[in-house]
Coordinates of C-alpha atoms in Angstrom, one line a residue:
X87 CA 89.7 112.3 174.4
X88 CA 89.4 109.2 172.5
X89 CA 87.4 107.6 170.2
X90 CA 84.3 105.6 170.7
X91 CA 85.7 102.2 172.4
X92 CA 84.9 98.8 170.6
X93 CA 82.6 97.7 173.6
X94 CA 79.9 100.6 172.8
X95 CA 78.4 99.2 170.0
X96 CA 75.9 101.4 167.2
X97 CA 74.7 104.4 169.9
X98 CA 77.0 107.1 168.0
X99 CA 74.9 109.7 168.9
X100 CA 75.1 109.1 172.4
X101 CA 78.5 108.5 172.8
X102 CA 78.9 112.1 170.8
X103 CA 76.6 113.7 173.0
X104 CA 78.9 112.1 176.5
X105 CA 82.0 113.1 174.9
X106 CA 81.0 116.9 174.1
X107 CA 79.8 117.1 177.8
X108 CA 83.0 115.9 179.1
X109 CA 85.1 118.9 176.8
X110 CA 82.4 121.1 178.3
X111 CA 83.1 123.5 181.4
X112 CA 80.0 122.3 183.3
X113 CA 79.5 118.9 183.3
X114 CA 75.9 117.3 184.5
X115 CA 77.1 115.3 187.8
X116 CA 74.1 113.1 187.0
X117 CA 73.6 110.8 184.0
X118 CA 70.3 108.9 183.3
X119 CA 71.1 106.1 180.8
X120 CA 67.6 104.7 179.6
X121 CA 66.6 102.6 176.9
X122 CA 65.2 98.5 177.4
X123 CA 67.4 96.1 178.1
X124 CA 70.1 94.6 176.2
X125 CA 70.8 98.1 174.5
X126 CA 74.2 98.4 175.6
X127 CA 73.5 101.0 177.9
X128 CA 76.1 98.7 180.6
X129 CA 79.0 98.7 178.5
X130 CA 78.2 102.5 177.7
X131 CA 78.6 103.1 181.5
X132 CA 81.8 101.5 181.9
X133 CA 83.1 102.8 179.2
X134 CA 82.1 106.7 179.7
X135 CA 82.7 105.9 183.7
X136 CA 86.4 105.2 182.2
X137 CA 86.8 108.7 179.6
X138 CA 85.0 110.5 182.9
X139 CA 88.0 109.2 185.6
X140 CA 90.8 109.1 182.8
X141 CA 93.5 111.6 183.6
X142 CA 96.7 112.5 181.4
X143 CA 100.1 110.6 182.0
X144 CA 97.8 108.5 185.0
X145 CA 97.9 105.0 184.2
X146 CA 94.7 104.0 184.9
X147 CA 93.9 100.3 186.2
X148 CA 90.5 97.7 185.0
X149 CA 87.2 99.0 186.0
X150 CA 86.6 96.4 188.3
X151 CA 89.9 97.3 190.1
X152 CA 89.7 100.8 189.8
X153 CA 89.1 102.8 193.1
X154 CA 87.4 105.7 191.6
X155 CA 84.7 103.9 189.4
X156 CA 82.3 102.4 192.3
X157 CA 79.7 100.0 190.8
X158 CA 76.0 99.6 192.9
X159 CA 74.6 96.4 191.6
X160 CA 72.5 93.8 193.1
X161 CA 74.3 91.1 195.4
X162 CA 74.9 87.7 195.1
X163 CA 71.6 86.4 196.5
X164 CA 73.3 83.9 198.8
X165 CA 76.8 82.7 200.3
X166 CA 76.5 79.8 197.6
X167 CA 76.1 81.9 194.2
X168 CA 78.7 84.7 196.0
X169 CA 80.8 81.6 195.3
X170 CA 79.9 81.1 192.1
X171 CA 80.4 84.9 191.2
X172 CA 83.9 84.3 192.7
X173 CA 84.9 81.8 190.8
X174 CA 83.5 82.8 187.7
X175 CA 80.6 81.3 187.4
X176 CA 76.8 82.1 186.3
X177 CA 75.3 83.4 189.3
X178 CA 71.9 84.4 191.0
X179 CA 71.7 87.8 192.3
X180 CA 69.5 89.6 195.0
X181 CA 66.3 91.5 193.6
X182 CA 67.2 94.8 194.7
X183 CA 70.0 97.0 195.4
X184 CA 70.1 97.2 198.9
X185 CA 69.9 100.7 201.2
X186 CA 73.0 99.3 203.1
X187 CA 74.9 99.3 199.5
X188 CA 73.9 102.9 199.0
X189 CA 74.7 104.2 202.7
X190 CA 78.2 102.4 202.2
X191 CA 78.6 104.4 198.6
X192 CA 78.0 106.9 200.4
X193 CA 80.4 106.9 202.6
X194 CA 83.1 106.2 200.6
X195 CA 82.3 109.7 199.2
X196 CA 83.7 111.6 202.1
X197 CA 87.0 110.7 200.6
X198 CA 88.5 112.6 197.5
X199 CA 89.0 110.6 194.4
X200 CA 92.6 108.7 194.2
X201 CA 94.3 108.7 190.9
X202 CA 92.6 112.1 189.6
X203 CA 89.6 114.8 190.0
X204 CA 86.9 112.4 188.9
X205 CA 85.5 110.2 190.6
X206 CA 82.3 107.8 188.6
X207 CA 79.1 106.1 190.8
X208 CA 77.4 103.4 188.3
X209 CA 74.1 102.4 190.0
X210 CA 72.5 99.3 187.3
X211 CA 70.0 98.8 187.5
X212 CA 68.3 102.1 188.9
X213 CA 65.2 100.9 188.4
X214 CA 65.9 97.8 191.5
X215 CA 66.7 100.2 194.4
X216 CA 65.3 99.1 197.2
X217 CA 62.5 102.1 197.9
X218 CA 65.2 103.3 201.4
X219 CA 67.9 103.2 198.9
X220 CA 66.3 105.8 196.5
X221 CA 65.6 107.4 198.8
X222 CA 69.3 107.8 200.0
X223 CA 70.9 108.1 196.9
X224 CA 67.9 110.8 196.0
X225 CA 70.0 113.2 199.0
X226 CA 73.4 112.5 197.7
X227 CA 72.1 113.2 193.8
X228 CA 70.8 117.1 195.4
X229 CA 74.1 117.7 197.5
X230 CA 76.8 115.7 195.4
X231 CA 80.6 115.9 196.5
X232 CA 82.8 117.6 194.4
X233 CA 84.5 115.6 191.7
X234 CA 81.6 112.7 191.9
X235 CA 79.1 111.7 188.8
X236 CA 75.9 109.6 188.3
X237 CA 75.7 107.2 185.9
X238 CA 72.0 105.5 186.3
X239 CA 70.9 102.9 184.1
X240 CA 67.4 102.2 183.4
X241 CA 65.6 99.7 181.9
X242 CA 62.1 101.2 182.9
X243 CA 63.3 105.2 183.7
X244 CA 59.1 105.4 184.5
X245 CA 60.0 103.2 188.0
X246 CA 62.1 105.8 188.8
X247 CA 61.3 109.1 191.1
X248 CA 60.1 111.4 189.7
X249 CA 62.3 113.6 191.8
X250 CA 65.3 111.0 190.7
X251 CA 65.1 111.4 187.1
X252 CA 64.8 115.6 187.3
X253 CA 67.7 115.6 189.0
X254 CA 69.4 113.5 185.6
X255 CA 70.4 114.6 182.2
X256 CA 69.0 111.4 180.0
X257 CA 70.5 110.0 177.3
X258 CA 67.9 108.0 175.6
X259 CA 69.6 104.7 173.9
X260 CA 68.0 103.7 170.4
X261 CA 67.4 100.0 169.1
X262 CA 70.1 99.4 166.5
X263 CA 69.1 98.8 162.7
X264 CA 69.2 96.0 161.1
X265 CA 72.7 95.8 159.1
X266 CA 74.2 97.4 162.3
X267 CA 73.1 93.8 163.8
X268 CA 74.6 92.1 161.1
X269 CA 77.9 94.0 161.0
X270 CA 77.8 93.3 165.1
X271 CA 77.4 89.9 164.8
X272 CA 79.7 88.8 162.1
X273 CA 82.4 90.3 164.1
X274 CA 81.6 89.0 167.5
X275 CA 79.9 85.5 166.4
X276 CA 82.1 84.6 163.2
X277 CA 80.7 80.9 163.4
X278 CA 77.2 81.7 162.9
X279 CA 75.4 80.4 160.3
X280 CA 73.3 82.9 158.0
X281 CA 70.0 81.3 159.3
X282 CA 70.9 81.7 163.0
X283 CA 71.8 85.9 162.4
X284 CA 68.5 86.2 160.7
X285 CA 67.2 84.8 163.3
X286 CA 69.2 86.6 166.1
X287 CA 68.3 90.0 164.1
X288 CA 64.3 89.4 163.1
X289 CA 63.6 88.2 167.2
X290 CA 66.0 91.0 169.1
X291 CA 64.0 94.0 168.1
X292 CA 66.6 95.9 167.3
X293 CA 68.5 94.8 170.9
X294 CA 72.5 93.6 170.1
X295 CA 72.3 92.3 174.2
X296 CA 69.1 89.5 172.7
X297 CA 70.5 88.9 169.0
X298 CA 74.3 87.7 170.5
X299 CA 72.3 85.6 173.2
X300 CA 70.3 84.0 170.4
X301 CA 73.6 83.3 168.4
X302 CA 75.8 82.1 171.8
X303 CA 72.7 79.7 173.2
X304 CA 71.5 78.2 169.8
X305 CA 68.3 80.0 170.4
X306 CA 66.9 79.6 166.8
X307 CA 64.6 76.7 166.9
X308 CA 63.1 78.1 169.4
X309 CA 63.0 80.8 168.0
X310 CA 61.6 79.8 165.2
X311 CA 58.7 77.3 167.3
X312 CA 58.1 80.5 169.2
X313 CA 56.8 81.9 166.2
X314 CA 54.6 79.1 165.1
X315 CA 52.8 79.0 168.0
X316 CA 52.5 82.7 167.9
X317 CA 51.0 82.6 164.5
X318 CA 49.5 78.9 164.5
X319 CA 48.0 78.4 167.8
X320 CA 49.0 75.6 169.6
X321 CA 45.5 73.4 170.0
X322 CA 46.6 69.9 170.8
X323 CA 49.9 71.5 172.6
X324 CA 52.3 69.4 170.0
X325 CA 54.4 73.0 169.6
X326 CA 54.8 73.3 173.2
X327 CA 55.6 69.6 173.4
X328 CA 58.4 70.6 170.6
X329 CA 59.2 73.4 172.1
X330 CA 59.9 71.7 175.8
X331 CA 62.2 69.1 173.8
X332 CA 64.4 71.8 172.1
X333 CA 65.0 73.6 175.5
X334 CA 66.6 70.1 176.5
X335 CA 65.9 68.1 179.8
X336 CA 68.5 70.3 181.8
X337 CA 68.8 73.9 180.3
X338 CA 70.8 76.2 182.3
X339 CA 69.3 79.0 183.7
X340 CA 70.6 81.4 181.2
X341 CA 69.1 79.5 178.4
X342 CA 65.8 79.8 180.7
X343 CA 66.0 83.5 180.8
X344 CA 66.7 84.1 177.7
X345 CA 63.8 82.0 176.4
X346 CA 61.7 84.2 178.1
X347 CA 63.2 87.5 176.9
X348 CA 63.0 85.7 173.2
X349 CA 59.0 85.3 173.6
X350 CA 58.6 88.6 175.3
X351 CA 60.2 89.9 172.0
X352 CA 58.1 88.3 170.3
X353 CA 55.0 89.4 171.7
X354 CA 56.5 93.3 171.3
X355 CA 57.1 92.5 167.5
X356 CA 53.8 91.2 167.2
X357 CA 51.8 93.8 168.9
X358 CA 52.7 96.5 165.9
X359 CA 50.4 94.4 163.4
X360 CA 47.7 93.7 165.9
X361 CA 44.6 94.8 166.6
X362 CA 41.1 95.1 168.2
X363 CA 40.7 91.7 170.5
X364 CA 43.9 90.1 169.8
X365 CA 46.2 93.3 170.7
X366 CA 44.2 92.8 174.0
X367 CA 45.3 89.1 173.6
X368 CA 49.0 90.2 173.0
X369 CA 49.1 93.1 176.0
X370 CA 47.9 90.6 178.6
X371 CA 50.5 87.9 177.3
X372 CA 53.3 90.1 177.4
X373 CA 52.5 91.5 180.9
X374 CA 51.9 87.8 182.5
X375 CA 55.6 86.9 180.6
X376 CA 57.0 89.7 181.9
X377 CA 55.4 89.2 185.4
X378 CA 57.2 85.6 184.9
X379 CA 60.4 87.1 183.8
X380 CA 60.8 88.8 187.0
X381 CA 59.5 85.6 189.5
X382 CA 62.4 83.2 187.2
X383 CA 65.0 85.6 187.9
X384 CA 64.4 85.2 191.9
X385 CA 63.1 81.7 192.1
X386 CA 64.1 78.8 190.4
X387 CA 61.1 77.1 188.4
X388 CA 60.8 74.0 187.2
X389 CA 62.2 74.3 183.6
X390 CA 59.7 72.2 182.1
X391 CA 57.0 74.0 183.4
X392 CA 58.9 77.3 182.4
X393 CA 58.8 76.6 179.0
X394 CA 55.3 75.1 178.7
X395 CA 54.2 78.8 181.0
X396 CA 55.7 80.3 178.0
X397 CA 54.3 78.9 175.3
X398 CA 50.9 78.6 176.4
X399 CA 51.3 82.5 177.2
X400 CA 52.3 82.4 173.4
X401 CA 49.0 80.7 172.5
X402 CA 46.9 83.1 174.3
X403 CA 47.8 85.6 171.9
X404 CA 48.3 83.8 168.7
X405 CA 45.8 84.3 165.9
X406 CA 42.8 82.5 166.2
X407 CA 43.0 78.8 164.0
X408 CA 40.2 79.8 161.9
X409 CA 41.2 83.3 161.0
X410 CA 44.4 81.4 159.5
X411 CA 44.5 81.2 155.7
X412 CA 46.4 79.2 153.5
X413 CA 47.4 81.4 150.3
X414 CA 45.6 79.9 147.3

């Protein structure tokens, strides 16, 4: 066995706890990854799918080429963006993971695994099946083929059956701390100036996914706007004017997406120091953004009106203008 890969990044514990089931004589055939999103828990998969399928003096080709790793994720949402995704390109993707994808999964299990004994099922999310598809992967999780393993990411494991997750063993992904953030970005972001980690690491709540997408998209302005509103109010809506200028007249979708994971973050971070009537405050605004997170990853919003949706969700919450006070 080897060490823990480059891509898994903090999650020691978890990768320990993987690696002594693997040397084990009864290995789980069903793995329940959960933790929120942007914990890693994908590159986990790929990389455990990879130590699971790995066989000695087998040379073993990429994931995405390898016929005994099979990954269930939603589809292109249309013939246009499947051309994106083959060329390379940012693409949308179809809400759910489809019954159909299951049933041909399925399939492919009658089959024994090619290059070895192993063969790894990645389903991410689990949490987007379709209700038919959980449904069908539910039957092959109680009567699995020999040789074949579950690996189910989760962003929300409560979505999931309860049926589904009993049939799991869960490994339960922490947030990172903050000088594993640090070390993490240094190395992957080498550019970035002090002020933009800090911000990366003080908005990502302990999520390495968030903190490198605030680094990559230049996200701390907003960032730092987010805030003010957050804190401030935003009465004659000049920080949601500010706000709509920093996102740029043209963002790309990812910048879009991101914003709105950023605020949600926000709100979450915020919510721990609240309370009475502005936690209320805080809770509604962080179930309306993520409401909205879900509709801008189907439709495509205006992104003016996106932003301004977001930080007038931020003002709902933020602390009232006259229980502000300036330190003396």
């Amino acid at each position: 066995m080897t060490g823990k890969p480059d891509t898994v990044i903090g999650q020691d514990a978890v990768w320990a706890e993987w690696m002594a089931a693997l040397a084990s004589e009864r290995m789980h055939h069903a793995w329940l990854l959960a933790g929120p999103k942007g914990l890693g828990k994908r590159d986990f998969a790929h990389a455990a799918a990879a130590e699971l399928v790995r066989e000695e003096g087998v040379r073993q080709p990429p994931l995405d080429q390898h016929p005994d790793i099979l990954l269930l994720e939603p589809l292109p949402a249309n013939d246009d963006e499947a051309k994106k995704k083959a060329e390379g390109k940012p693409f949308q993707t179809k809400r759910n993971i489809s019954v159909d994808q299951v049933r041909t999964m399925i399939r492919k299990l009658a089959t024994k695994p090619t290059l070895g004994s192993r063969r790894a099922i990645i389903v991410e999310p689990a949490d987007d099946l379709e209700k038919g598809a959980v449904n069908a992967l539910l039957k092959v999780l109680e009567e699995p083929p020999a040789g074949t393993y579950f690996l189910l990411i989760a962003h929300q494991p409560g979505r999931l059956l309860p049926t589904v997750r009993s049939r799991c063993r869960t490994l339960r992904f922490a947030p990172l701390e903050r000088d594993q953030l640090d070390r993490m970005l240094r190395q992957a972001e080498p550019q970035a100036d002090d002020a933009s980690r800090a911000a990366a690491i003080a908005a990502s709540n302990g999520s390495p996914g968030l903190a490198l997408t605030i680094v990559q998209l230049e996200l701390g302005a907003i960032h730092a706007l987010m805030q003010r509103i957050l804190h401030e109010g935003d009465h004659h809506m000049q920080l949601r004017g500010a706000l709509t200028q920093e996102m740029g007249a043209r963002p790309t979708r990812e910048r879009q997406l991101a914003a709105l994971e950023l605020a949600r973050a926000e709100l979450a971070g915020a919510l721990a120091a609240a309370s009475g009537e502005r936690q209320m405050r805080i809770i509604e605004a962080h179930a309306a953004m993520t409401q909205l997170s879900v509709e801008a990853g189907t439709y495509n919003f205006d992104a003016g009106l996106l932003i301004l949706e977001i930080g007038g969700l931020l003002a709902s919450a933020a602390v009232p203008r006259e229980a502000v006070r300036t330190p003396r």
